[in-house]
N, CA and C atoms as an extended XYZ file, in Angstrom:
237
Properties=species:S:1:pos:R:3:atomname:S:1:resname:S:1:resid:I:1 pbc="F F F"
N         9.276       13.477        4.089 N   ARG     1
C         8.706       12.232        3.650 CA  ARG     1
C         7.327       12.495        3.095 C   ARG     1
N         7.039       11.854        1.999 N   LYS     2
C         5.745       12.049        1.362 CA  LYS     2
C         5.342       10.765        0.661 C   LYS     2
N         4.118       10.720        0.196 N   PHE     3
C         3.634        9.609       -0.583 CA  PHE     3
C         3.529       10.036       -2.037 C   PHE     3
N         3.877        9.126       -2.937 N   VAL     4
C         3.739        9.362       -4.368 CA  VAL     4
C         2.498        8.610       -4.816 C   VAL     4
N         1.583        9.292       -5.436 N   SER     5
C         0.314        8.680       -5.815 CA  SER     5
C         0.371        8.059       -7.200 C   SER     5
N        -0.428        7.048       -7.394 N   GLY     6
C        -0.606        6.437       -8.697 CA  GLY     6
C        -2.049        5.979       -8.822 C   GLY     6
N        -2.625        6.118       -9.991 N   TRP     7
C        -4.019        5.736      -10.202 CA  TRP     7
C        -4.064        4.450      -11.001 C   TRP     7
N        -5.030        3.615      -10.707 N   THR     8
C        -5.236        2.384      -11.463 CA  THR     8
C        -6.729        2.166      -11.641 C   THR     8
N        -7.082        1.472      -12.689 N   LYS     9
C        -8.485        1.173      -12.945 CA  LYS     9
C        -8.609       -0.319      -13.200 C   LYS     9
N        -9.603       -0.930      -12.640 N   SER    10
C        -9.805       -2.360      -12.800 CA  SER    10
C       -10.010       -2.730      -14.259 C   SER    10
N        -9.410       -3.849      -14.675 N   SER    11
C        -9.608       -4.336      -16.038 CA  SER    11
C       -11.029       -4.878      -16.211 C   SER    11
N       -11.763       -5.037      -15.111 N   PHE    12
C       -13.135       -5.525      -15.164 CA  PHE    12
C       -14.160       -4.393      -15.190 C   PHE    12
N       -13.708       -3.160      -15.303 N   SER    13
C       -14.613       -2.021      -15.157 CA  SER    13
C       -15.516       -1.794      -16.362 C   SER    13
N       -15.155       -2.294      -17.523 N   GLY    14
C       -15.996       -2.109      -18.705 CA  GLY    14
C       -16.115       -0.649      -19.088 C   GLY    14
N       -17.342       -0.223      -19.415 N   ASP    15
C       -17.574        1.138      -19.898 CA  ASP    15
C       -17.849        2.148      -18.797 C   ASP    15
N       -17.897        1.750      -17.584 N   GLY    16
C       -18.184        2.714      -16.524 CA  GLY    16
C       -18.538        2.021      -15.225 C   GLY    16
N       -18.967        2.801      -14.274 N   GLY    17
C       -19.349        2.260      -12.993 CA  GLY    17
C       -18.176        1.806      -12.145 C   GLY    17
N       -16.993        2.205      -12.554 N   CYS    18
C       -15.791        1.782      -11.838 CA  CYS    18
C       -15.291        2.932      -10.968 C   CYS    18
N       -14.780        2.589       -9.814 N   VAL    19
C       -14.178        3.576       -8.931 CA  VAL    19
C       -12.662        3.442       -9.030 C   VAL    19
N       -11.985        4.530       -9.397 N   ASP    20
C       -10.529        4.519       -9.433 CA  ASP    20
C       -10.005        4.455       -8.010 C   ASP    20
N        -8.886        3.764       -7.841 N   VAL    21
C        -8.267        3.621       -6.534 CA  VAL    21
C        -6.951        4.375       -6.541 C   VAL    21
N        -6.733        5.188       -5.543 N   ASN    22
C        -5.511        5.970       -5.441 CA  ASN    22
C        -4.508        5.206       -4.585 C   ASN    22
N        -3.519        4.581       -5.229 N   TRP    23
C        -2.475        3.842       -4.525 CA  TRP    23
C        -1.336        4.786       -4.185 C   TRP    23
N        -0.704        4.574       -3.032 N   HIS    24
C         0.406        5.412       -2.578 CA  HIS    24
C         1.627        4.537       -2.304 C   HIS    24
N         2.800        5.090       -2.578 N   LYS    25
C         4.034        4.424       -2.159 CA  LYS    25
C         4.989        5.484       -1.635 C   LYS    25
N         5.901        5.067       -0.812 N   SER    26
C         6.836        5.983       -0.167 CA  SER    26
C         7.740        6.659       -1.184 C   SER    26
N         8.083        7.898       -0.936 N   SER    27
C         9.033        8.609       -1.798 CA  SER    27
C        10.440        8.046       -1.618 C   SER    27
N        10.654        7.203       -0.605 N   PHE    28
C        11.942        6.551       -0.405 CA  PHE    28
C        12.105        5.328       -1.305 C   PHE    28
N        11.051        4.918       -1.959 N   CYS    29
C        11.060        3.728       -2.803 CA  CYS    29
C        11.851        3.979       -4.080 C   CYS    29
N        12.721        3.026       -4.437 N   GLU    30
C        13.511        3.157       -5.657 CA  GLU    30
C        13.097        2.170       -6.735 C   GLU    30
N        12.738        0.957       -6.390 N   THR    31
C        12.329       -0.036       -7.399 CA  THR    31
C        11.050       -0.715       -6.940 C   THR    31
N        11.157       -1.944       -6.470 N   THR    32
C         9.981       -2.671       -5.996 CA  THR    32
C         9.584       -2.158       -4.620 C   THR    32
N         8.332       -1.776       -4.487 N   CYS    33
C         7.847       -1.156       -3.256 CA  CYS    33
C         6.500       -1.739       -2.870 C   CYS    33
N         6.097       -1.443       -1.660 N   LEU    34
C         4.732       -1.693       -1.247 CA  LEU    34
C         3.916       -0.451       -1.549 C   LEU    34
N         2.737       -0.661       -2.105 N   GLU    35
C         1.794        0.429       -2.323 CA  GLU    35
C         0.614        0.182       -1.401 C   GLU    35
N        -0.041        1.247       -0.966 N   LEU    36
C        -1.200        1.080       -0.104 CA  LEU    36
C        -2.306        2.040       -0.481 C   LEU    36
N        -3.508        1.654       -0.105 N   THR    37
C        -4.688        2.481       -0.296 CA  THR    37
C        -5.692        2.139        0.788 C   THR    37
N        -6.657        3.001        0.973 N   GLU    38
C        -7.706        2.770        1.961 CA  GLU    38
C        -8.986        2.374        1.247 C   GLU    38
N        -9.650        1.361        1.758 N   SER    39
C       -10.903        0.894        1.178 CA  SER    39
C       -11.863        0.583        2.318 C   SER    39
N       -12.931        1.334        2.428 N   SER    40
C       -13.888        1.183        3.534 CA  SER    40
C       -13.139        1.249        4.865 C   SER    40
N       -13.148        0.165        5.638 N   ASN    41
C       -12.453        0.142        6.929 CA  ASN    41
C       -11.176       -0.663        6.875 C   ASN    41
N       -10.625       -0.854        5.673 N   GLU    42
C        -9.414       -1.650        5.510 CA  GLU    42
C        -8.307       -0.848        4.848 C   GLU    42
N        -7.091       -1.259        5.097 N   ILE    43
C        -5.925       -0.748        4.395 CA  ILE    43
C        -5.456       -1.887        3.500 C   ILE    43
N        -5.296       -1.631        2.207 N   LEU    44
C        -4.867       -2.646        1.257 CA  LEU    44
C        -3.418       -2.408        0.879 C   LEU    44
N        -2.628       -3.482        0.799 N   LEU    45
C        -1.221       -3.431        0.400 CA  LEU    45
C        -1.012       -4.305       -0.825 C   LEU    45
N        -0.104       -3.878       -1.722 N   ARG    46
C         0.258       -4.698       -2.866 CA  ARG    46
C         1.692       -4.411       -3.272 C   ARG    46
N         2.261       -5.285       -4.073 N   ASN    47
C         3.603       -5.126       -4.614 CA  ASN    47
C         3.518       -4.230       -5.842 C   ASN    47
N         4.300       -3.165       -5.886 N   SER    48
C         4.221       -2.205       -6.991 CA  SER    48
C         4.653       -2.794       -8.332 C   SER    48
N         5.488       -3.826       -8.319 N   GLN    49
C         5.959       -4.433       -9.563 CA  GLN    49
C         5.058       -5.571      -10.044 C   GLN    49
N         4.182       -6.055       -9.187 N   HIS    50
C         3.304       -7.184       -9.521 CA  HIS    50
C         1.886       -6.878       -9.050 C   HIS    50
N         1.308       -5.819       -9.564 N   THR    51
C        -0.003       -5.369       -9.106 CA  THR    51
C        -1.115       -6.360       -9.438 C   THR    51
N        -0.859       -7.274      -10.355 N   ASP    52
C        -1.859       -8.260      -10.746 CA  ASP    52
C        -1.882       -9.477       -9.824 C   ASP    52
N        -1.006       -9.527       -8.851 N   ARG    53
C        -0.897      -10.690       -7.962 CA  ARG    53
C        -1.699      -10.553       -6.674 C   ARG    53
N        -2.603       -9.605       -6.619 N   GLY    54
C        -3.487       -9.491       -5.471 CA  GLY    54
C        -3.003       -8.513       -4.414 C   GLY    54
N        -3.807       -8.397       -3.378 N   THR    55
C        -3.536       -7.460       -2.289 CA  THR    55
C        -3.703       -8.162       -0.950 C   THR    55
N        -3.148       -7.563        0.069 N   LEU    56
C        -3.362       -7.982        1.445 CA  LEU    56
C        -4.225       -6.925        2.113 C   LEU    56
N        -5.194       -7.338        2.890 N   ALA    57
C        -6.095       -6.402        3.571 CA  ALA    57
C        -5.883       -6.466        5.073 C   ALA    57
N        -5.799       -5.295        5.691 N   PHE    58
C        -5.628       -5.176        7.137 CA  PHE    58
C        -6.648       -4.182        7.667 C   PHE    58
N        -7.107       -4.402        8.887 N   SER    59
C        -7.995       -3.413        9.500 CA  SER    59
C        -7.179       -2.149        9.782 C   SER    59
N        -7.874       -1.030        9.880 N   ALA    60
C        -7.187        0.228       10.199 CA  ALA    60
C        -6.498        0.125       11.559 C   ALA    60
N        -7.116       -0.574       12.509 N   ASN    61
C        -6.528       -0.748       13.833 CA  ASN    61
C        -5.240       -1.576       13.758 C   ASN    61
N        -5.254       -2.658       12.994 N   ALA    62
C        -4.057       -3.492       12.849 CA  ALA    62
C        -2.932       -2.705       12.185 C   ALA    62
N        -3.260       -1.921       11.172 N   MET    63
C        -2.234       -1.125       10.484 CA  MET    63
C        -1.676       -0.054       11.418 C   MET    63
N        -2.520        0.583       12.203 N   SER    64
C        -2.051        1.595       13.157 CA  SER    64
C        -1.103        0.991       14.181 C   SER    64
N        -1.428       -0.208       14.641 N   SER    65
C        -0.560       -0.889       15.609 CA  SER    65
C         0.786       -1.224       14.986 C   SER    65
N         0.772       -1.689       13.751 N   TRP    66
C         2.017       -2.031       13.060 CA  TRP    66
C         2.875       -0.778       12.838 C   TRP    66
N         2.258        0.303       12.395 N   ILE    67
C         2.993        1.556       12.183 CA  ILE    67
C         3.605        2.049       13.496 C   ILE    67
N         2.866        1.942       14.588 N   ALA    68
C         3.412        2.335       15.895 CA  ALA    68
C         4.633        1.488       16.230 C   ALA    68
N         4.585        0.204       15.916 N   GLY    69
C         5.731       -0.670       16.146 CA  GLY    69
C         6.928       -0.285       15.305 C   GLY    69
N         6.690        0.077       14.049 N   VAL    70
C         7.776        0.528       13.167 CA  VAL    70
C         8.404        1.803       13.717 C   VAL    70
N         7.572        2.743       14.107 N   LYS    71
C         8.075        4.017       14.638 CA  LYS    71
C         8.865        3.843       15.929 C   LYS    71
N         8.541        2.817       16.716 N   SER    72
C         9.268        2.602       17.968 CA  SER    72
C        10.445        1.618       17.791 C   SER    72
N        10.793        1.338       16.560 N   SER    73
C        11.974        0.516       16.198 CA  SER    73
C        11.836       -0.964       16.529 C   SER    73
N        10.623       -1.459       16.728 N   GLU    74
C        10.435       -2.881       17.039 CA  GLU    74
C        10.901       -3.802       15.921 C   GLU    74
N        10.913       -3.321       14.682 N   PHE    75
C        11.219       -4.171       13.545 CA  PHE    75
C        12.554       -3.836       12.888 C   PHE    75
N        13.387       -3.078       13.575 N   ASP    76
C        14.684       -2.689       13.007 CA  ASP    76
C        15.567       -3.887       12.676 C   ASP    76
N        15.383       -4.989       13.369 N   TYR    77
C        16.206       -6.171       13.121 CA  TYR    77
C        15.963       -6.757       11.723 C   TYR    77
N        14.892       -6.356       11.049 N   LEU    78
C        14.583       -6.866        9.712 CA  LEU    78
C        15.378       -6.162        8.603 C   LEU    78
N        16.006       -5.061        8.910 N   THR    79
C        16.728       -4.324        7.861 CA  THR    79
C        18.222       -4.468        8.004 C   THR    79
């Protein structure tokens, strides 16, 4: 399992002063996926097919707790 990286640049960046963000999505993804990146103390999520529709922000602690739940099969009923 690995992450596939993609780079994006804000349309508001103008001639410079912009920081590129490295978005990642699972190598298991075939079409529409969740992409994520780290920003300061937050983890940001977005839809890979609709990147212009905003992001969701979670604390690193909240994301770690959710990942632990996924790994322990707490959310298997959703698939």
